PDB file of C-alpha atoms in Angstrom:
ATOM      1  CA  MET B   1     -25.684  -1.522  53.381  1.00  0.00           C
ATOM      2  CA  SER B   2     -26.467  -1.653  49.654  1.00  0.00           C
ATOM      3  CA  VAL B   3     -25.125   0.663  47.018  1.00  0.00           C
ATOM      4  CA  ARG B   4     -27.793   1.821  44.604  1.00  0.00           C
ATOM      5  CA  ALA B   5     -26.770   2.117  40.930  1.00  0.00           C
ATOM      6  CA  ARG B   6     -29.527   4.690  40.335  1.00  0.00           C
ATOM      7  CA  ARG B   7     -28.012   7.153  42.830  1.00  0.00           C
ATOM      8  CA  ILE B   8     -24.547   6.570  41.463  1.00  0.00           C
ATOM      9  CA  ASN B   9     -25.848   7.138  37.961  1.00  0.00           C
ATOM     10  CA  ALA B  10     -27.495  10.407  39.100  1.00  0.00           C
ATOM     11  CA  ILE B  11     -24.255  11.690  40.498  1.00  0.00           C
ATOM     12  CA  LEU B  12     -22.420  10.613  37.403  1.00  0.00           C
ATOM     13  CA  ARG B  13     -24.861  12.446  35.113  1.00  0.00           C
ATOM     14  CA  LYS B  14     -24.751  15.574  37.275  1.00  0.00           C
ATOM     15  CA  GLU B  15     -20.951  15.635  37.164  1.00  0.00           C
ATOM     16  CA  LEU B  16     -20.828  15.122  33.394  1.00  0.00           C
ATOM     17  CA  ARG B  17     -23.291  17.969  32.937  1.00  0.00           C
ATOM     18  CA  GLU B  18     -21.080  20.241  35.093  1.00  0.00           C
ATOM     19  CA  TYR B  19     -18.015  19.230  33.080  1.00  0.00           C
ATOM     20  CA  SER B  20     -19.706  20.098  29.786  1.00  0.00           C
ATOM     21  CA  ARG B  21     -20.502  23.559  31.109  1.00  0.00           C
ATOM     22  CA  ASN B  22     -16.966  24.400  32.278  1.00  0.00           C
ATOM     23  CA  ARG B  23     -14.819  25.611  29.323  1.00  0.00           C
ATOM     24  CA  SER B  24     -11.612  25.680  31.350  1.00  0.00           C
ATOM     25  CA  LEU B  25     -11.959  22.015  32.184  1.00  0.00           C
ATOM     26  CA  ILE B  26     -12.754  21.107  28.569  1.00  0.00           C
ATOM     27  CA  VAL B  27      -9.723  23.039  27.429  1.00  0.00           C
ATOM     28  CA  ALA B  28      -7.498  21.301  30.000  1.00  0.00           C
ATOM     29  CA  MET B  29      -8.896  17.961  28.925  1.00  0.00           C
ATOM     30  CA  ALA B  30      -8.106  18.771  25.283  1.00  0.00           C
ATOM     31  CA  VAL B  31      -4.671  20.438  25.665  1.00  0.00           C
ATOM     32  CA  LEU B  32      -3.032  17.702  27.762  1.00  0.00           C
ATOM     33  CA  PRO B  33      -3.811  14.956  25.183  1.00  0.00           C
ATOM     34  CA  LEU B  34      -2.565  17.217  22.419  1.00  0.00           C
ATOM     35  CA  VAL B  35       0.744  17.532  24.154  1.00  0.00           C
ATOM     36  CA  PHE B  36       0.976  13.759  24.493  1.00  0.00           C
ATOM     37  CA  ILE B  37       0.120  13.196  20.843  1.00  0.00           C
ATOM     38  CA  ILE B  38       2.310  15.810  19.203  1.00  0.00           C
ATOM     39  CA  GLN B  39       5.724  14.422  20.357  1.00  0.00           C
ATOM     40  CA  PRO B  40       5.166  10.860  19.134  1.00  0.00           C
ATOM     41  CA  LEU B  41       3.639  12.137  15.864  1.00  0.00           C
ATOM     42  CA  VAL B  42       6.616  14.355  15.148  1.00  0.00           C
ATOM     43  CA  ALA B  43       9.005  11.484  15.994  1.00  0.00           C
ATOM     44  CA  VAL B  44       7.219   8.907  13.855  1.00  0.00           C
ATOM     45  CA  LEU B  45       6.216  10.934  10.862  1.00  0.00           C
ATOM     46  CA  GLY B  46       9.709  12.335  10.422  1.00  0.00           C
ATOM     47  CA  LEU B  47      11.394   8.904  10.200  1.00  0.00           C
ATOM     48  CA  ALA B  48      12.669   7.567   6.963  1.00  0.00           C
ATOM     49  CA  SER B  49      11.856   3.960   5.941  1.00  0.00           C
ATOM     50  CA  GLN B  50      15.423   2.724   6.773  1.00  0.00           C
ATOM     51  CA  GLU B  51      15.078   4.149  10.305  1.00  0.00           C
ATOM     52  CA  ALA B  52      12.087   1.969  11.097  1.00  0.00           C
ATOM     53  CA  SER B  53      13.927  -1.018  12.578  1.00  0.00           C
ATOM     54  CA  PRO B  54      14.874   0.769  15.857  1.00  0.00           C
ATOM     55  CA  LEU B  55      11.180   1.436  16.474  1.00  0.00           C
ATOM     56  CA  ARG B  56      10.655  -2.272  17.172  1.00  0.00           C
ATOM     57  CA  GLN B  57      12.658  -1.881  20.371  1.00  0.00           C
ATOM     58  CA  GLU B  58      11.289   1.511  21.368  1.00  0.00           C
ATOM     59  CA  HIS B  59       7.900   1.875  22.874  1.00  0.00           C
ATOM     60  CA  VAL B  60       6.712   5.229  21.467  1.00  0.00           C
ATOM     61  CA  LEU B  61       3.078   4.364  22.126  1.00  0.00           C
ATOM     62  CA  LEU B  62       3.682   3.935  25.847  1.00  0.00           C
ATOM     63  CA  TYR B  63       4.252   7.679  26.023  1.00  0.00           C
ATOM     64  CA  MET B  64       0.518   8.074  25.515  1.00  0.00           C
ATOM     65  CA  LEU B  65      -0.189   6.193  28.728  1.00  0.00           C
ATOM     66  CA  GLY B  66       0.332   9.544  30.409  1.00  0.00           C
ATOM     67  CA  ILE B  67      -3.095  10.635  29.194  1.00  0.00           C
ATOM     68  CA  PRO B  68      -5.128   8.249  31.369  1.00  0.00           C
ATOM     69  CA  THR B  69      -2.789   9.030  34.262  1.00  0.00           C
ATOM     70  CA  LEU B  70      -3.068  12.820  34.193  1.00  0.00           C
ATOM     71  CA  VAL B  71      -6.525  13.634  32.804  1.00  0.00           C
ATOM     72  CA  PRO B  72      -8.414  12.067  35.767  1.00  0.00           C
ATOM     73  CA  ILE B  73      -6.353  14.281  38.083  1.00  0.00           C
ATOM     74  CA  PHE B  74      -7.696  17.460  36.397  1.00  0.00           C
ATOM     75  CA  VAL B  75     -11.240  16.153  36.370  1.00  0.00           C
ATOM     76  CA  ALA B  76     -11.219  14.984  39.996  1.00  0.00           C
ATOM     77  CA  ALA B  77      -9.667  18.303  41.120  1.00  0.00           C
ATOM     78  CA  TYR B  78     -12.359  20.216  39.327  1.00  0.00           C
ATOM     79  CA  SER B  79     -15.012  17.985  40.826  1.00  0.00           C
ATOM     80  CA  VAL B  80     -13.989  18.934  44.361  1.00  0.00           C
ATOM     81  CA  VAL B  81     -13.203  22.590  43.580  1.00  0.00           C
ATOM     82  CA  GLY B  82     -16.379  23.058  41.505  1.00  0.00           C
ATOM     83  CA  GLU B  83     -18.582  21.739  44.289  1.00  0.00           C
ATOM     84  CA  ARG B  84     -16.863  24.000  46.733  1.00  0.00           C
ATOM     85  CA  GLN B  85     -17.111  27.092  44.508  1.00  0.00           C
ATOM     86  CA  GLN B  86     -20.759  26.556  43.665  1.00  0.00           C
ATOM     87  CA  GLY B  87     -21.699  25.806  47.233  1.00  0.00           C
ATOM     88  CA  ALA B  88     -23.248  22.564  46.118  1.00  0.00           C
ATOM     89  CA  LEU B  89     -21.285  20.207  48.376  1.00  0.00           C
ATOM     90  CA  GLU B  90     -23.349  20.806  51.547  1.00  0.00           C
ATOM     91  CA  PRO B  91     -26.728  20.298  49.805  1.00  0.00           C
ATOM     92  CA  ALA B  92     -25.377  17.212  48.054  1.00  0.00           C
ATOM     93  CA  LEU B  93     -24.254  15.736  51.372  1.00  0.00           C
ATOM     94  CA  THR B  94     -27.699  16.221  52.899  1.00  0.00           C
ATOM     95  CA  THR B  95     -29.403  14.041  50.249  1.00  0.00           C
ATOM     96  CA  PRO B  96     -30.079  10.365  51.012  1.00  0.00           C
ATOM     97  CA  VAL B  97     -27.056   9.401  48.894  1.00  0.00           C
ATOM     98  CA  LYS B  98     -24.598   7.328  50.880  1.00  0.00           C
ATOM     99  CA  SER B  99     -20.998   8.380  50.992  1.00  0.00           C
ATOM    100  CA  GLU B 100     -19.929   5.262  49.048  1.00  0.00           C
ATOM    101  CA  GLU B 101     -22.424   6.087  46.313  1.00  0.00           C
ATOM    102  CA  PHE B 102     -21.293   9.689  46.268  1.00  0.00           C
ATOM    103  CA  LEU B 103     -17.599   8.841  45.978  1.00  0.00           C
ATOM    104  CA  LEU B 104     -18.205   6.056  43.369  1.00  0.00           C
ATOM    105  CA  GLY B 105     -20.283   8.470  41.278  1.00  0.00           C
ATOM    106  CA  LYS B 106     -17.505  11.111  41.434  1.00  0.00           C
ATOM    107  CA  ALA B 107     -14.804   8.516  40.648  1.00  0.00           C
ATOM    108  CA  LEU B 108     -16.775   7.248  37.615  1.00  0.00           C
ATOM    109  CA  ALA B 109     -17.211  10.818  36.450  1.00  0.00           C
ATOM    110  CA  ALA B 110     -13.457  11.211  36.385  1.00  0.00           C
ATOM    111  CA  PHE B 111     -12.727   7.729  35.007  1.00  0.00           C
ATOM    112  CA  LEU B 112     -15.099   7.520  32.070  1.00  0.00           C
ATOM    113  CA  PRO B 113     -14.199  10.797  30.271  1.00  0.00           C
ATOM    114  CA  SER B 114     -10.471  10.095  30.814  1.00  0.00           C
ATOM    115  CA  LEU B 115     -10.869   6.641  29.334  1.00  0.00           C
ATOM    116  CA  GLY B 116     -12.792   7.997  26.374  1.00  0.00           C
ATOM    117  CA  ILE B 117     -10.256  10.739  25.706  1.00  0.00           C
ATOM    118  CA  ALA B 118      -7.285   8.342  25.995  1.00  0.00           C
ATOM    119  CA  TYR B 119      -8.803   5.839  23.535  1.00  0.00           C
ATOM    120  CA  LEU B 120      -9.871   8.657  21.167  1.00  0.00           C
ATOM    121  CA  VAL B 121      -6.364  10.191  21.106  1.00  0.00           C
ATOM    122  CA  TYR B 122      -4.845   6.724  20.596  1.00  0.00           C
ATOM    123  CA  ALA B 123      -7.215   6.043  17.694  1.00  0.00           C
ATOM    124  CA  ILE B 124      -6.383   9.410  16.088  1.00  0.00           C
ATOM    125  CA  PHE B 125      -2.669   8.694  16.534  1.00  0.00           C
ATOM    126  CA  LEU B 126      -3.040   5.257  14.860  1.00  0.00           C
ATOM    127  CA  ALA B 127      -5.056   6.709  12.014  1.00  0.00           C
ATOM    128  CA  LEU B 128      -2.509   9.451  11.396  1.00  0.00           C
ATOM    129  CA  VAL B 129       0.349   7.005  11.483  1.00  0.00           C
ATOM    130  CA  LEU B 130      -1.374   4.647   9.026  1.00  0.00           C
ATOM    131  CA  ALA B 131      -2.292   7.542   6.754  1.00  0.00           C
ATOM    132  CA  PHE B 132       0.930   9.560   6.715  1.00  0.00           C
ATOM    133  CA  ALA B 133       3.873   7.512   7.958  1.00  0.00           C
ATOM    134  CA  ARG B 134       6.003   5.475   5.603  1.00  0.00           C
ATOM    135  CA  PRO B 135       4.827   1.834   5.457  1.00  0.00           C
ATOM    136  CA  ASN B 136       7.917   0.418   7.106  1.00  0.00           C
ATOM    137  CA  VAL B 137       7.625   2.876   9.931  1.00  0.00           C
ATOM    138  CA  ALA B 138       3.921   2.187  10.454  1.00  0.00           C
ATOM    139  CA  SER B 139       4.427  -1.590  10.488  1.00  0.00           C
ATOM    140  CA  ALA B 140       7.353  -1.283  12.882  1.00  0.00           C
ATOM    141  CA  LEU B 141       5.392   0.935  15.240  1.00  0.00           C
ATOM    142  CA  LEU B 142       2.119  -0.967  15.300  1.00  0.00           C
ATOM    143  CA  GLN B 143       3.192  -4.059  17.192  1.00  0.00           C
ATOM    144  CA  GLY B 144       0.775  -6.364  18.905  1.00  0.00           C
ATOM    145  CA  PRO B 145       2.278  -6.130  22.395  1.00  0.00           C
ATOM    146  CA  ASP B 146       2.270  -2.348  22.308  1.00  0.00           C
ATOM    147  CA  LEU B 147      -1.330  -2.229  21.117  1.00  0.00           C
ATOM    148  CA  LEU B 148      -2.340  -4.697  23.816  1.00  0.00           C
ATOM    149  CA  ALA B 149      -0.532  -2.703  26.435  1.00  0.00           C
ATOM    150  CA  GLN B 150      -2.359   0.414  25.384  1.00  0.00           C
ATOM    151  CA  VAL B 151      -5.769  -1.273  25.491  1.00  0.00           C
ATOM    152  CA  VAL B 152      -5.162  -3.021  28.785  1.00  0.00           C
ATOM    153  CA  PHE B 153      -3.207  -0.421  30.754  1.00  0.00           C
ATOM    154  CA  THR B 154      -5.288   2.596  29.812  1.00  0.00           C
ATOM    155  CA  PRO B 155      -8.253   1.719  32.083  1.00  0.00           C
ATOM    156  CA  LEU B 156      -5.922   0.493  34.834  1.00  0.00           C
ATOM    157  CA  LEU B 157      -3.992   3.751  34.872  1.00  0.00           C
ATOM    158  CA  ALA B 158      -7.140   5.837  34.624  1.00  0.00           C
ATOM    159  CA  GLY B 159      -8.609   3.967  37.558  1.00  0.00           C
ATOM    160  CA  TRP B 160      -5.473   4.260  39.577  1.00  0.00           C
TER     161      TRP B 160
END
């Protein structure tokens, strides 16, 4: 039994088109990351230079790992509910697409936007911290291990 990338890609493209047409899903995918970026920004941008040293022991950036954990849930839930509401599930199941290809296409359609959103929010956070936080605060916050954790764990959590 072989899995065909062309079929998976077709399902992925179909799902992404559906997501772009659904405003409530787009709002949910935008609001949740905003919630996760506001709290760390308020905490970091309000710190004075002498308060920067405790940031080396805190992991403010790990708070943002909630984005790749929660956004795929909304996307996957819409994927199932949207198919059901539109009556498109039964016709999709009658196509020559295998169940593995169907599920992999749906999973990628939840994974890829979530990954993009998580990295975009993280980049915006870093840019805002570098632009507006005091230099001591920015250097204390932007530690190598935290940055590495964000880059490595974001796809792992989104895939989970």
